Each structure stands twice: as C-alpha cells, then as structure tokens.
Short mmCIF file of C-alpha atoms in Angstrom, two decimals:
data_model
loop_
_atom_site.label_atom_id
_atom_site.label_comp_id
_atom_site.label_asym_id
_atom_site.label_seq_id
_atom_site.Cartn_x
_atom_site.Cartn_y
_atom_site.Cartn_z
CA UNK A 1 -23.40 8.03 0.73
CA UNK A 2 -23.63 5.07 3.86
CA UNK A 3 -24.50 2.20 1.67
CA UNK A 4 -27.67 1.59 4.16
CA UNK A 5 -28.54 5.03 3.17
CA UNK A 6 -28.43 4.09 -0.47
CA UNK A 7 -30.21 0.71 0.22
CA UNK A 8 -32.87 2.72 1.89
CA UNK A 9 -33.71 5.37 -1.22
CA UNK A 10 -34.02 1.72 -3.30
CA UNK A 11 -36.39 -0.09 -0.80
CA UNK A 12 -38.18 2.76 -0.69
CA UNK A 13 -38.68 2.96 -4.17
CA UNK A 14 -39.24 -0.83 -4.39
CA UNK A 15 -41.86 -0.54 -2.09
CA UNK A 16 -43.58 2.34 -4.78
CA UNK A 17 -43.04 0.08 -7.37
CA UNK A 18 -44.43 -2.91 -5.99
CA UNK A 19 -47.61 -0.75 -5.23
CA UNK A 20 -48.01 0.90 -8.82
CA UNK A 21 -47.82 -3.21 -10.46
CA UNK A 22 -50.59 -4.13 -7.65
CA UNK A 23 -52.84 -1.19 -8.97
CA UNK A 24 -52.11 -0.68 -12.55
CA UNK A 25 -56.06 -0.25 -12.45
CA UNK A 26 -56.28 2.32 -10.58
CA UNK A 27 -55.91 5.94 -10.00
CA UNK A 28 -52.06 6.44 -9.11
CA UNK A 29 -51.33 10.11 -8.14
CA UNK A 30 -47.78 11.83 -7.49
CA UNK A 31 -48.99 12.69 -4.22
CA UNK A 32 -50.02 9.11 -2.89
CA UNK A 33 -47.11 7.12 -3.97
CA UNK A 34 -44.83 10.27 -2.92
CA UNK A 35 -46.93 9.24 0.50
CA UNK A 36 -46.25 5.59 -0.31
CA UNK A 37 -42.89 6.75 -0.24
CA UNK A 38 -42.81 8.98 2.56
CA UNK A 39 -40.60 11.79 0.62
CA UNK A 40 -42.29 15.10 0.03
CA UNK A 41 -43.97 14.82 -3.48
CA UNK A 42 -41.51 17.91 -4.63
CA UNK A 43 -38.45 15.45 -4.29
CA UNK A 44 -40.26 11.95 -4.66
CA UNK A 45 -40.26 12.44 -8.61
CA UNK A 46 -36.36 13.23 -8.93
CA UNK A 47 -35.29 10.67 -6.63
CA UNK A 48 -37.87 8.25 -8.57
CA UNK A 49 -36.01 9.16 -11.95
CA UNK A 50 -32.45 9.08 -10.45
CA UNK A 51 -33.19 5.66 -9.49
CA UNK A 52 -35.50 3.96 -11.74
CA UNK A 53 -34.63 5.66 -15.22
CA UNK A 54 -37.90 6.69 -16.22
CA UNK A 55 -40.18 9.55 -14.50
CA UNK A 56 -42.92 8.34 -13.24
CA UNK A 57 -46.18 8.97 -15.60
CA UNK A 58 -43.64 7.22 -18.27
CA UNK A 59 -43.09 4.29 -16.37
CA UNK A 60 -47.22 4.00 -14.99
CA UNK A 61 -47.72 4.26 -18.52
CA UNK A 62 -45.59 1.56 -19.98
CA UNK A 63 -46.31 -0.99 -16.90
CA UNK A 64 -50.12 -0.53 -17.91
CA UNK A 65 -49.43 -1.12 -21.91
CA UNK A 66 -47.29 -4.03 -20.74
CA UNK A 67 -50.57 -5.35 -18.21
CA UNK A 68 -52.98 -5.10 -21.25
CA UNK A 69 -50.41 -6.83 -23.56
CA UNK A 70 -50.04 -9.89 -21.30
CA UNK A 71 -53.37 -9.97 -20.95
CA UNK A 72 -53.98 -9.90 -24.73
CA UNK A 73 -51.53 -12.94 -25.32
CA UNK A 74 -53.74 -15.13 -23.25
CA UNK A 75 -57.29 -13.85 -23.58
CA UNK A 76 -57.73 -12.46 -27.21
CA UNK A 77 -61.38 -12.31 -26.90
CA UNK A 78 -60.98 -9.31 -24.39
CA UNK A 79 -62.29 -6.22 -25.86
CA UNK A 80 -59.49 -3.50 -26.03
CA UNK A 81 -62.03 -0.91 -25.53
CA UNK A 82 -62.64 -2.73 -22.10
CA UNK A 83 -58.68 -2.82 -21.13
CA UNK A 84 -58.66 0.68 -22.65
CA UNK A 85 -61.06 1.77 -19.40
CA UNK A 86 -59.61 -0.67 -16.93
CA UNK A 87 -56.19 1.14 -17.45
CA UNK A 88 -56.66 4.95 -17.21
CA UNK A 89 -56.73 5.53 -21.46
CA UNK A 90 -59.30 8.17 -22.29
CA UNK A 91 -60.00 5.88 -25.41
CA UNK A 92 -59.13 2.72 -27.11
CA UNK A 93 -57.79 4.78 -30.26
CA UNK A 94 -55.99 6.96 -27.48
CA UNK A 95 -54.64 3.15 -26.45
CA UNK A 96 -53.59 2.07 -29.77
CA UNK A 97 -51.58 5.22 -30.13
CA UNK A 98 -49.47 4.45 -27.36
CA UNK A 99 -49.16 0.67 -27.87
CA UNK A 100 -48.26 0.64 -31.09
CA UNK A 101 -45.57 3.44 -30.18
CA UNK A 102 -44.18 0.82 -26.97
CA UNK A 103 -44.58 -2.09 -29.28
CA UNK A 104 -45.12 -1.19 -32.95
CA UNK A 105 -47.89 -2.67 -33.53
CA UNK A 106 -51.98 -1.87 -32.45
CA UNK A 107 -53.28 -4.23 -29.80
CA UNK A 108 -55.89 -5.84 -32.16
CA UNK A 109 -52.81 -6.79 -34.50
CA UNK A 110 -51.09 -7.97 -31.29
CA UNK A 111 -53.94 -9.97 -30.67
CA UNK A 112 -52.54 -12.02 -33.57
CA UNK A 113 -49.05 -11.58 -33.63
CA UNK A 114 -48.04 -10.91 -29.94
CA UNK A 115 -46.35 -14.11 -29.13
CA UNK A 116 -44.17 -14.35 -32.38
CA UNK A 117 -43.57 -10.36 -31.68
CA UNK A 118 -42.39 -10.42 -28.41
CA UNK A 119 -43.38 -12.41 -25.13
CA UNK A 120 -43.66 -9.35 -23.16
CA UNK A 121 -41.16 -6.08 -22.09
CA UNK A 122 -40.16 -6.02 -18.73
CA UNK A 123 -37.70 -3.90 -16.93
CA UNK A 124 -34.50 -5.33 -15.23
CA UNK A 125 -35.28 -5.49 -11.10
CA UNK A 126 -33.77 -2.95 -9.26
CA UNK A 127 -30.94 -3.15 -7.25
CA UNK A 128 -28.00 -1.88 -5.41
CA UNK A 129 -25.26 -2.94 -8.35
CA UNK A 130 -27.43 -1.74 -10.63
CA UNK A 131 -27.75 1.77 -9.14
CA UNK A 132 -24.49 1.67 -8.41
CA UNK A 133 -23.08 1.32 -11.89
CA UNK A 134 -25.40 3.87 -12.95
CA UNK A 135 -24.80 6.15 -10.04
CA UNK A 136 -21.20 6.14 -10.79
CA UNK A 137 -20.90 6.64 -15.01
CA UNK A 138 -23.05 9.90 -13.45
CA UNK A 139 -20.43 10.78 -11.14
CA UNK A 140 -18.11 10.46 -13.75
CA UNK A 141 -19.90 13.14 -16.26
CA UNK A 142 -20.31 15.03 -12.87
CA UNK A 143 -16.44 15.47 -12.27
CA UNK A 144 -15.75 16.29 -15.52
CA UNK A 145 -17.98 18.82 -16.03
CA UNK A 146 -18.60 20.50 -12.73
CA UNK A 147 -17.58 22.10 -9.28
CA UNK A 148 -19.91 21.65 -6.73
CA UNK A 149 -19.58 23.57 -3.46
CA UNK A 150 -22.03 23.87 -0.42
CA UNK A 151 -23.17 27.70 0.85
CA UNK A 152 -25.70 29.85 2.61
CA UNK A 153 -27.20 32.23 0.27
CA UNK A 154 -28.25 35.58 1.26
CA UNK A 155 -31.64 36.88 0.07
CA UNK A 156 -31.50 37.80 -3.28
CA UNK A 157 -33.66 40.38 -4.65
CA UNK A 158 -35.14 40.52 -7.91
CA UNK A 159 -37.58 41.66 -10.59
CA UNK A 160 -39.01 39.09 -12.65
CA UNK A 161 -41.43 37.83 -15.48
CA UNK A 162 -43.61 34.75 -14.86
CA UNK A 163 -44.15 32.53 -18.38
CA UNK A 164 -45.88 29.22 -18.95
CA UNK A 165 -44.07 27.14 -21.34
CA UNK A 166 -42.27 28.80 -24.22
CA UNK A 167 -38.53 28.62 -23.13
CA UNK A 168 -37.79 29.83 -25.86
CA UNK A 169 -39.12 33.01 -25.21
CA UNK A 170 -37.12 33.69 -22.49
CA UNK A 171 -34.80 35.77 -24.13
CA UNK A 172 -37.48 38.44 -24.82
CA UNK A 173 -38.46 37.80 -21.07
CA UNK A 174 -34.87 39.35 -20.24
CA UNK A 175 -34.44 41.93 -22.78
CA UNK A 176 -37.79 43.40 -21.20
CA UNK A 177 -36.51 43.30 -17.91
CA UNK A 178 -32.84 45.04 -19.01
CA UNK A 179 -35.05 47.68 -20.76
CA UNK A 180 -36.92 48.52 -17.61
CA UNK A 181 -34.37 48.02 -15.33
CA UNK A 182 -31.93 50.66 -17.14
CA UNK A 183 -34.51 53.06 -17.29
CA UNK A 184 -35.96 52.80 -13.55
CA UNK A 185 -32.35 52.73 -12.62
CA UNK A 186 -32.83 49.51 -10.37
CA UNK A 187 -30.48 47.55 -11.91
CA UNK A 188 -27.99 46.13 -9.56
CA UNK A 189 -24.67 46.86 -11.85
CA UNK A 190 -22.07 45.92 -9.00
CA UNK A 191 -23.01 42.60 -8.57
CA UNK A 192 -25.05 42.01 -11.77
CA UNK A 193 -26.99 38.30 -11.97
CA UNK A 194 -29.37 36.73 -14.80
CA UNK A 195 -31.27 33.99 -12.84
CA UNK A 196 -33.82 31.65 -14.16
CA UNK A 197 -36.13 30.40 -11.06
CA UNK A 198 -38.53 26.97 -12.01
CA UNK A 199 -41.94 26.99 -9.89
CA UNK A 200 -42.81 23.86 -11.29
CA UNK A 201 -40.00 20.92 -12.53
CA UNK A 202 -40.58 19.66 -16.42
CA UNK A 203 -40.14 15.98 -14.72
CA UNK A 204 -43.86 16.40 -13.03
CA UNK A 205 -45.31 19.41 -15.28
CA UNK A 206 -45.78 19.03 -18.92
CA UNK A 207 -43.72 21.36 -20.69
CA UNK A 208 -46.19 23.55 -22.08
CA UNK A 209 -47.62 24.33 -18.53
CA UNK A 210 -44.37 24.73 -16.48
CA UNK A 211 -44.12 28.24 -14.43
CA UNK A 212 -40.94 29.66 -14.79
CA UNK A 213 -39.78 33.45 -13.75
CA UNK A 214 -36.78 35.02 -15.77
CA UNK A 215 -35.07 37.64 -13.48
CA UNK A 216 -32.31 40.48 -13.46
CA UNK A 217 -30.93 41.24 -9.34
CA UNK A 218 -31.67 45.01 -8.10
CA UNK A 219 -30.76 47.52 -5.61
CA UNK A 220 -34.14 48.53 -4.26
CA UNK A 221 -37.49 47.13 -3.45
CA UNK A 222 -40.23 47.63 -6.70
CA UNK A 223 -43.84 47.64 -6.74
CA UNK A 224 -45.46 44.94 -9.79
CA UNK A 225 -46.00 47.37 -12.80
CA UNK A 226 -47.49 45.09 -15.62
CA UNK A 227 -46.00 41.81 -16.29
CA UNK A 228 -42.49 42.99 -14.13
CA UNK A 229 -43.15 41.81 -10.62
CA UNK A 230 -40.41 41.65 -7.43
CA UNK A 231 -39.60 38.36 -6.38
CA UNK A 232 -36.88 37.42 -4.08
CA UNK A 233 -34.39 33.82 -3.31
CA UNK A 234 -35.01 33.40 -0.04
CA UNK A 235 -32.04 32.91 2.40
CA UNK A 236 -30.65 29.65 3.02
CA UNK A 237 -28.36 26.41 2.41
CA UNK A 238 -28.04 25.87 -1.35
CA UNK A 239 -25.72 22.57 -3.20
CA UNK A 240 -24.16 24.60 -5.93
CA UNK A 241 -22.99 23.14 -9.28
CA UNK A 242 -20.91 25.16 -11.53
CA UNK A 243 -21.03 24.23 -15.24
CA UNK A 244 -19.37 24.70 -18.42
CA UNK A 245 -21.88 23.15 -20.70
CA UNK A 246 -23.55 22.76 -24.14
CA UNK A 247 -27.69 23.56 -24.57
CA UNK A 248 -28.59 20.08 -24.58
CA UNK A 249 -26.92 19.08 -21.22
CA UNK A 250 -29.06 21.12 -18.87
CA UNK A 251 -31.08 18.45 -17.93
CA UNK A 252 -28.14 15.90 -17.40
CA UNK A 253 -26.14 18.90 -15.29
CA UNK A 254 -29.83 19.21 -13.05
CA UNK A 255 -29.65 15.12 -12.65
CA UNK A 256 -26.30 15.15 -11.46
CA UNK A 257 -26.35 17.59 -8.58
CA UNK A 258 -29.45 15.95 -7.24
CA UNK A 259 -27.45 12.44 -7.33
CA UNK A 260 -24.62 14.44 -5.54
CA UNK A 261 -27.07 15.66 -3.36
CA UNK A 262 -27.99 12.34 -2.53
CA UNK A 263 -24.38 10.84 -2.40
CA UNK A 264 -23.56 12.93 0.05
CA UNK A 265 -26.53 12.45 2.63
CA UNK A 266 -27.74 16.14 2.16
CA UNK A 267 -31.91 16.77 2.59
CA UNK A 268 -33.74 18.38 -0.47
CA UNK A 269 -35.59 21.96 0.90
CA UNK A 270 -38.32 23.14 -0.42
CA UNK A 271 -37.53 26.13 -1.79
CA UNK A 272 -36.77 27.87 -4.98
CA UNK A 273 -34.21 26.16 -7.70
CA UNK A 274 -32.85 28.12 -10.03
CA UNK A 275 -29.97 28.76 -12.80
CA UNK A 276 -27.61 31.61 -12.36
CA UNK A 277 -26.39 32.33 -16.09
CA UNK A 278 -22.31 33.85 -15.81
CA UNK A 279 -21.51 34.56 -19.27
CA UNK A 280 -23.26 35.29 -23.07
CA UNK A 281 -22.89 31.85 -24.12
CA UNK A 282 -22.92 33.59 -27.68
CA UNK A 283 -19.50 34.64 -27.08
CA UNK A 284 -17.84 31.56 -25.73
CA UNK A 285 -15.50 29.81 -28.27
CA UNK A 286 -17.04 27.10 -28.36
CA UNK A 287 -21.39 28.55 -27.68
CA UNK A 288 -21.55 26.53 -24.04
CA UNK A 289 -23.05 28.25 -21.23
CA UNK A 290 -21.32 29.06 -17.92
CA UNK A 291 -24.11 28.23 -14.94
CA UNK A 292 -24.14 27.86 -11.61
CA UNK A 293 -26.99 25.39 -10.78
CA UNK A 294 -28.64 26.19 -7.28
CA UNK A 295 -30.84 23.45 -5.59
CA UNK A 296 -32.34 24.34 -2.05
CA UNK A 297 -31.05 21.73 0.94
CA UNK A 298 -32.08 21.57 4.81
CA UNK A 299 -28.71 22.64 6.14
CA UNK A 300 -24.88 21.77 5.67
CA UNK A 301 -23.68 18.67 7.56
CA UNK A 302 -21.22 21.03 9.29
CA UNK A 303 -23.61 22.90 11.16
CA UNK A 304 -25.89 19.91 11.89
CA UNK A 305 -23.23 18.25 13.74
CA UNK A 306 -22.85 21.17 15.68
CA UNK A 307 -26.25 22.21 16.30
CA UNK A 308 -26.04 20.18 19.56
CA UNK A 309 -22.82 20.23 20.73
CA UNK A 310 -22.56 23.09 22.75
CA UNK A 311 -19.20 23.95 22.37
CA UNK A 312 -18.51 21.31 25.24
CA UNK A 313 -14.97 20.26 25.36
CA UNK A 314 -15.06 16.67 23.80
CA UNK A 315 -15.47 13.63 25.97
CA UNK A 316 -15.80 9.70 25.61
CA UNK A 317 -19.00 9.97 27.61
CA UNK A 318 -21.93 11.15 25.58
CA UNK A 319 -24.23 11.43 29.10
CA UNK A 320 -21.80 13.72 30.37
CA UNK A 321 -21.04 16.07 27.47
CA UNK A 322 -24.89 16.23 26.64
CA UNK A 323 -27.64 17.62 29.67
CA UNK A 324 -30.61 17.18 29.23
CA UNK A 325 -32.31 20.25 27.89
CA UNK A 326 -29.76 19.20 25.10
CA UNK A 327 -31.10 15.88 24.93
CA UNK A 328 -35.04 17.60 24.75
CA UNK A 329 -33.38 20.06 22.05
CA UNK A 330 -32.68 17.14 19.99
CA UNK A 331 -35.76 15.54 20.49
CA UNK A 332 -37.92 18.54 19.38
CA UNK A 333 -35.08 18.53 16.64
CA UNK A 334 -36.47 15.22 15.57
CA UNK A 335 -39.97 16.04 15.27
CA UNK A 336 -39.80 19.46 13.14
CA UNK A 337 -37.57 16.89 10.65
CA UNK A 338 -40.50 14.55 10.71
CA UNK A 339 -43.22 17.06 10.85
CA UNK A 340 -41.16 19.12 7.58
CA UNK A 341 -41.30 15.68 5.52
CA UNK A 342 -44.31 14.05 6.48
CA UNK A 343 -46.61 16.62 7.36
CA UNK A 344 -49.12 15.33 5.02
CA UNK A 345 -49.23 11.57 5.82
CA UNK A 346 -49.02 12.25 9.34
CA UNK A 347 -50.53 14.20 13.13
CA UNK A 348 -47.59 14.20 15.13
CA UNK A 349 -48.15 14.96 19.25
CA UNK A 350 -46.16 17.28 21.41
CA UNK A 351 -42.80 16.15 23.35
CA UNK A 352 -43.22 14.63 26.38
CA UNK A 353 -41.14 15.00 28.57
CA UNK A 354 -42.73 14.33 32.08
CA UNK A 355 -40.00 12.42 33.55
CA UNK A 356 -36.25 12.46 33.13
CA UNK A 357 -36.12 9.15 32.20
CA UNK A 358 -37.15 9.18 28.74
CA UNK A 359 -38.20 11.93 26.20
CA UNK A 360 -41.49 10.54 23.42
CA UNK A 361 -43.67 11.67 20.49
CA UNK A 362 -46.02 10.39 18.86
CA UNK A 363 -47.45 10.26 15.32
CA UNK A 364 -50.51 8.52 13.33
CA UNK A 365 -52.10 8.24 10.42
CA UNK A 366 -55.91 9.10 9.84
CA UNK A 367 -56.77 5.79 9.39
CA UNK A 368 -55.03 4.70 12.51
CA UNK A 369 -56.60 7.28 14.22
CA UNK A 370 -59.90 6.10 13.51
CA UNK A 371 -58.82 2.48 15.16
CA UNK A 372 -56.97 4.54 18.16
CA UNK A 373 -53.37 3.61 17.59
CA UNK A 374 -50.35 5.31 17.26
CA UNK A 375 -46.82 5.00 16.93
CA UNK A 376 -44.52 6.59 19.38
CA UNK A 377 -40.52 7.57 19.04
CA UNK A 378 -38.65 7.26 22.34
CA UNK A 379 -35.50 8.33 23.72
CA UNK A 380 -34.07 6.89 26.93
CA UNK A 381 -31.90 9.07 28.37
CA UNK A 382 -30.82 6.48 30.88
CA UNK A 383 -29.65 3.77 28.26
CA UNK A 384 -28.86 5.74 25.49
CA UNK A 385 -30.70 4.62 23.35
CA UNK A 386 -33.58 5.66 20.57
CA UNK A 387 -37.02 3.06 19.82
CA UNK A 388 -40.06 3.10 18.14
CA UNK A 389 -43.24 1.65 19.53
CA UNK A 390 -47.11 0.81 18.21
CA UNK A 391 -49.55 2.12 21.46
CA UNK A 392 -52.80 2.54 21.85
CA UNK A 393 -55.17 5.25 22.85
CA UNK A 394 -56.17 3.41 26.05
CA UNK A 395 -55.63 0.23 27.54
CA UNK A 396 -58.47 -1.38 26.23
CA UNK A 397 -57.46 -0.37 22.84
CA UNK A 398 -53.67 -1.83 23.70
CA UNK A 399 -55.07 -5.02 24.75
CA UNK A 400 -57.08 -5.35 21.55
CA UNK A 401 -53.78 -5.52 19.21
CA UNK A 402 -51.86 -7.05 21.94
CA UNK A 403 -53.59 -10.04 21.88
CA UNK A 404 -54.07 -9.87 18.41
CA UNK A 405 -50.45 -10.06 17.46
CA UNK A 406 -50.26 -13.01 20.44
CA UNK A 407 -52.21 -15.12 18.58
CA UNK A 408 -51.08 -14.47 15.69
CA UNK A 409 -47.65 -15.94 14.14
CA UNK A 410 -46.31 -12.48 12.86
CA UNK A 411 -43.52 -11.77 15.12
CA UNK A 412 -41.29 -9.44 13.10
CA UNK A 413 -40.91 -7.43 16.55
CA UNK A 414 -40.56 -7.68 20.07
CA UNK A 415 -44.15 -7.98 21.48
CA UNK A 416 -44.70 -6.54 25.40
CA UNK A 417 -44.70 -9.35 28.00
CA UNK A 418 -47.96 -7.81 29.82
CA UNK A 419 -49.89 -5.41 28.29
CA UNK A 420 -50.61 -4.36 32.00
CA UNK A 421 -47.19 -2.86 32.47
CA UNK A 422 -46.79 -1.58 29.54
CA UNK A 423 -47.80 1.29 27.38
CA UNK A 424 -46.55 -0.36 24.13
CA UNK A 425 -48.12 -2.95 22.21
CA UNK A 426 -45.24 -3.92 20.03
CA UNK A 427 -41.82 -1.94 19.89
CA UNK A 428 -38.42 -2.30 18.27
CA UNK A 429 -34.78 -0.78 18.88
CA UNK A 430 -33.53 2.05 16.50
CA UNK A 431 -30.45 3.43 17.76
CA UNK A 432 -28.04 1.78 20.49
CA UNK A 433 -25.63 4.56 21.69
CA UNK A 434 -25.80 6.95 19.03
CA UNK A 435 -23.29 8.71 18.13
CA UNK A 436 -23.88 12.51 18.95
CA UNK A 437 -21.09 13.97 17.35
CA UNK A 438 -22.54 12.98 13.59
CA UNK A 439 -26.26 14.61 13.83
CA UNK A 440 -26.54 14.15 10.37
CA UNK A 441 -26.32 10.61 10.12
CA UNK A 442 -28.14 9.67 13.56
CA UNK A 443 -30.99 11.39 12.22
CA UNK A 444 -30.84 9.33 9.06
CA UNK A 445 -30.69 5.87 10.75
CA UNK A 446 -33.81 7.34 13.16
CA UNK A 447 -35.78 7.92 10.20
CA UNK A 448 -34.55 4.67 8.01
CA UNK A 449 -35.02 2.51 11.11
CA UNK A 450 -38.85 4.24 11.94
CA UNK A 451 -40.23 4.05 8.83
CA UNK A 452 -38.96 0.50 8.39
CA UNK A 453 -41.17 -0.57 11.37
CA UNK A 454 -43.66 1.74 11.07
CA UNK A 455 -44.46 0.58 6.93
CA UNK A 456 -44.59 -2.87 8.48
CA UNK A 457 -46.77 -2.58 10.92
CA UNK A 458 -49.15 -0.10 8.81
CA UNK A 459 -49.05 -3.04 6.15
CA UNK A 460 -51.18 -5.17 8.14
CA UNK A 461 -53.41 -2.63 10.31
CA UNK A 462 -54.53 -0.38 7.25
#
C-alpha cells in the first residue's frame, strides 16, 4: 500500500481517537465516530481493530476505567457511584467489576493503593513503525498460511437457515439443509458448496446476537418452507483467501485478508462475507479446515484503470487521449464513490458542468447547511488539475466567512483575493496533473487530499 495511503488509515484513526479521550463522558456510538472517521460504519470497526489492537467498545471501555482511575489518584473524595454515571456504567458494582478485572483491584481499594499499584495504564501512541511492524508479522502468518486471489463472483444461489448465536449449532443447521435438499432434489451435486454467510461481524455484535445463515448451493429457485429460506451471493468483485487452518485461527485468517485488503489499496463493499468450507475437516490428517474466505470489494484495480481509458492508443498527453465526456464520466465517477461512502454524513449536488472549462460538485453537512456553506470538488479541464473549495450559498453568505478568515490568523489555505470575483471562500489544490492511467490511486489521493481540508475546515465552523 502507498505509504500516504497507510499514513492516511492512521490519521484517520488518530483523529477517532483523539475524539473518544475528549468525550470519555459521553455517548460514543459506532456510527458517529465511523462518521468521525468518514468510513462506512460496516468497515470503520475492522480497520479500527487492524490498526489499534483492540475493537472498539474494548478500548472506550478501558480509556474510561483508565479516566476514573486518574481521577481517583488525585481526588479520593470523589464518589465512585458519581464516576460510575459520568462514564456510561449502568452501576458502580457494574464499575467495580470491570476495574478490578483492568486493574485487580476495586476502585475504593484503589482509592488507597492506586499510586503504589500503578501510576496509570496507557497505550503506546500510534504510529506508522508501529503499524508497520505489526502489519508485517501479519503478512508473514498471511503467506504462510494462505493464497489470496482477486475475482468476480457470479450469483450464487442458495437455501439457507438464519441462527442467532450458537455456532455451535451449525452443524445441525447443515444436516437439516442436506436432509431437505436430497429429498426436494435441489441440491446442486455438480458443483456442490457449504457456505457460511455473517449478517452481522462478532467484532461489533455480541456473540450471542450475531445473524448468521448456514447454506448448501442449488439448481433451482425455492419458495421459504419453515426455517429453510432461499438466499443468494450477489454478483460481484470478491478478495479471496484460501486457507489450510486449525479451529482457533478463523478469526486471525478473517484479520489478515482485510489487512491484505488494505495493503493493496482495494475498497471494502458492502455486501455479503462469507466462508466457503472445501473439505470435512474431520477427515484431514491433521482436523484443519480447508476455506476459502470471501470478503466483498468495490472493483479490481484492473478494471478501474480501465474504466476510463477508452481503448485510446496511449499518449504522453492526457488532454488529448481523454475528451471531455470522458473527463464528465470521471467526474460523475467521483461522486457515486463519495456518495457510496459518505452517504450518511453528507448531501452531495449534481455535476455541473455548464462550461467546458471546469467540471464541480458539491457536498455539505447538515450543520453547514443550516449556516449556508458548502464545500465544492473541482476539476479544471484546462490545467489539469483537481481542488477543493469552502463556498457559500450566496454572496452575502461568502463574504461573511471571507472576512472572517481575513481577520483571523488561521491561514492553513489559500484564501480568495476578492470575494467579488470569486465563488470560493477558501480553496486548496488536490491533484496537479493526475495521472489517468492509475484510476485507482487518483481517486485515493482525491479523497485523502478532500477530507484532509474538508475535516479542517469543519473543525472550526461546526
């Protein structure tokens, strides 16, 4: 993965991190700091364990028991049952549970003790070394113990039987579904699968309440008939890890495609993940399972770089090998990749494209809407060249911020000379002559480069 790739997955996760130890004290949802974030709160959690070490309602957890023990080793007088309702614990027994298991000892002993105990737990600062070492000891496990290829899946159809919880139950799950399948004649014998598809991922859903369908492939369409129900994997690019592994290393084999996933500058889809099981692990000399691990991505980087192209014979000159409905194409391109991950932070406006010049849209938040601002992405088709700008709704609403930021000493970006000339209040260079003929990685610099203005400048307006 471009190391300003990987830098960017860490800042972004700084930036989450920074926000949880500013509000310990309040609520902290997946779905705001996946906002915080800006991934999709499907992906947010894996890339939030991959990186930090810890999923996230562990780490809230333990940053809160560490705020309420710092605060105990200079205030001892606070009441516990206080801190207990300051930090999100339904009680303070239901807080001495957890401290004493994160420090061994209750907080009213700690009280006491604390300082000849321990000062206070902290975790070792992020950063690019860091993930790097651990990145690569995964990497290691990962060529040892898998082959990972990238391929379109047809739909595959299926009958299938929901559970919540009880894995271990699964094996009754599939013993059903042989049963009936044999005797409706359904089963699909040439090309015979045993999938296992997750609704929900154990990282975000307790255990006991995760969705999970086992399945046998068919030959025909069904109708439900009790708890047997069709169900389908829908059509599309999949990353594909085969494994040869014990019980126990599931969960390491699904953390180390999504790091290769990641490594390799592919986007998570939304879309079904699932386990495709290849042999009776009962039989295998040694009792591992055979699996091909199936994770849902946006498309391979081979047909994103040609998506554009055209088939045009190659050329130094992007302007010439590019038109401009090509140049609109990508554009639109742009904004289905920003409306797909950030549909729920953000309105996004249609493509302009009044003049030849240049090619815009815009997007905003709520709460910018309500003080009439937005930012817009531009393309100049003359210079080549991709930017981001903060605007306004009208020029009185332009003028406003303009002068603001004037007077104020903040000047992170370039500011307009006149706000009479110009439709943007404050703007900022993302791409200089991109390079067309890697889609995949122009749209990743777009979207690092955006978001690193646009989280700036939404720092101080909201």
């Amino acid at each position: 993965m471009h190391s300003e790739i990987r830098q960017e997955y860490i800042k972004r996760i700084h930036y989450v991190l920074d926000f949880i130890e500013k509000n310990l004290d309040t609520e902290l949802s997946l779905e705001k700091l996946s906002q915080k974030a800006h991934y999709s709160s499907y992906h947010f959690h894996r890339i939030f364990l991959i990186i930090v070490g810890e999923n996230l309602n562990e780490y809230i957890n333990r940053k809160r028991i560490e705020r309420i023990a710092s605060i105990l080793l200079v205030d001892v007088k606070r009441p516990i049952k206080e801190l207990a309702y300051i930090y999100g614990f339904n009680s303070d027994s239901s807080l001495s549970r957890s401290f004493k298991k994160y420090y061994g000892v209750s907080p009213t002993t700690f009280k006491s003790e604390g300082k000849k105990i321990l000062s206070k737990i902290g975790i070792e600062s992020l950063s690019i070394e860091k993930y790097i070492c651990s990145i690569t000891n995964i990497k290691k496990w990962t060529d040892m113990n898998a082959q990972i290829t990238v391929k379109q899946l047809q739909e595959i159809k299926l009958a299938g039987i929901m559970r919540i919880g009880a894995f271990e139950k699964i094996g009754e799950s599939y013993q059903k579904l042989m049963e009936w399948g044999y005797n409706h004649h359904v089963l699909d014998t040439s090309n015979f699968k045993a999938i296992t598809i997750y609704h929900d991922n154990p990282n975000i859903t307790q255990i006991s309440k995760v969705r999970h369908s086992a399945c046998v492939t068919i030959n025909k369409a069904i109708k439900a008939e009790g708890e047997i129900r069709p169900l389908a994997i829908q059509k599309g690019n999949y990353v594909i890890g085969n494994f040869t592994i014990d019980a126990n290393e599931f969960p390491k084999a699904w953390k180390s495609l999504s790091v290769w996933i990641m490594e390799n500058g592919y986007e998570f889809r939304d879309g079904d993940y699932f386990e495709i099981y290849l042999n009776d692990h009962e039989t295998h000399p040694k009792k591992k399972f055979i699996v091909d691990i199936c994770i849902p991505i946006e498309q391979t980087k081979t047909s994103n770089t040609k998506s554009l192209a055209n088939n045009k014979s190659k050329t130094t000159n992007v302007s010439e090998k590019l038109d401009y409905h090509d140049l609109i194409a990508y554009m639109k391109s742009i904004r289905t990749f920003f409306i797909n991950e950030y549909d729920s932070e953000f309105t996004f406006g249609a493509i302009y494209q009044g003049k030849k010049d240049f090619s815009y849209f815009s997007l905003t938040t709520e709460e910018l809407k309500k003080q009439k601002l937005k930012f817009v992405i531009i393309f100049n088709h003359k210079k080549m060249c991709f930017s981001i700008c903060l605007s306004g709704q009208n020029k009185s609403i332009r003028k406003k911020y303009w002068e603001m930021f004037k007077n104020s000493n903040w000047n992170h970006y370039h500011l307009a000379a006149s706000i009479d000339e110009s439709l943007s209040i404050m703007d900022s260079l993302i791409v200089e002559n991109p390079d067309f003929e890697d889609m995949q990685k122009l749209l990743a610099q777009i979207e690092i480069e955006s978001f690193k203005f646009i989280n700036e400048i939404r720092a101080i307006l909201e």
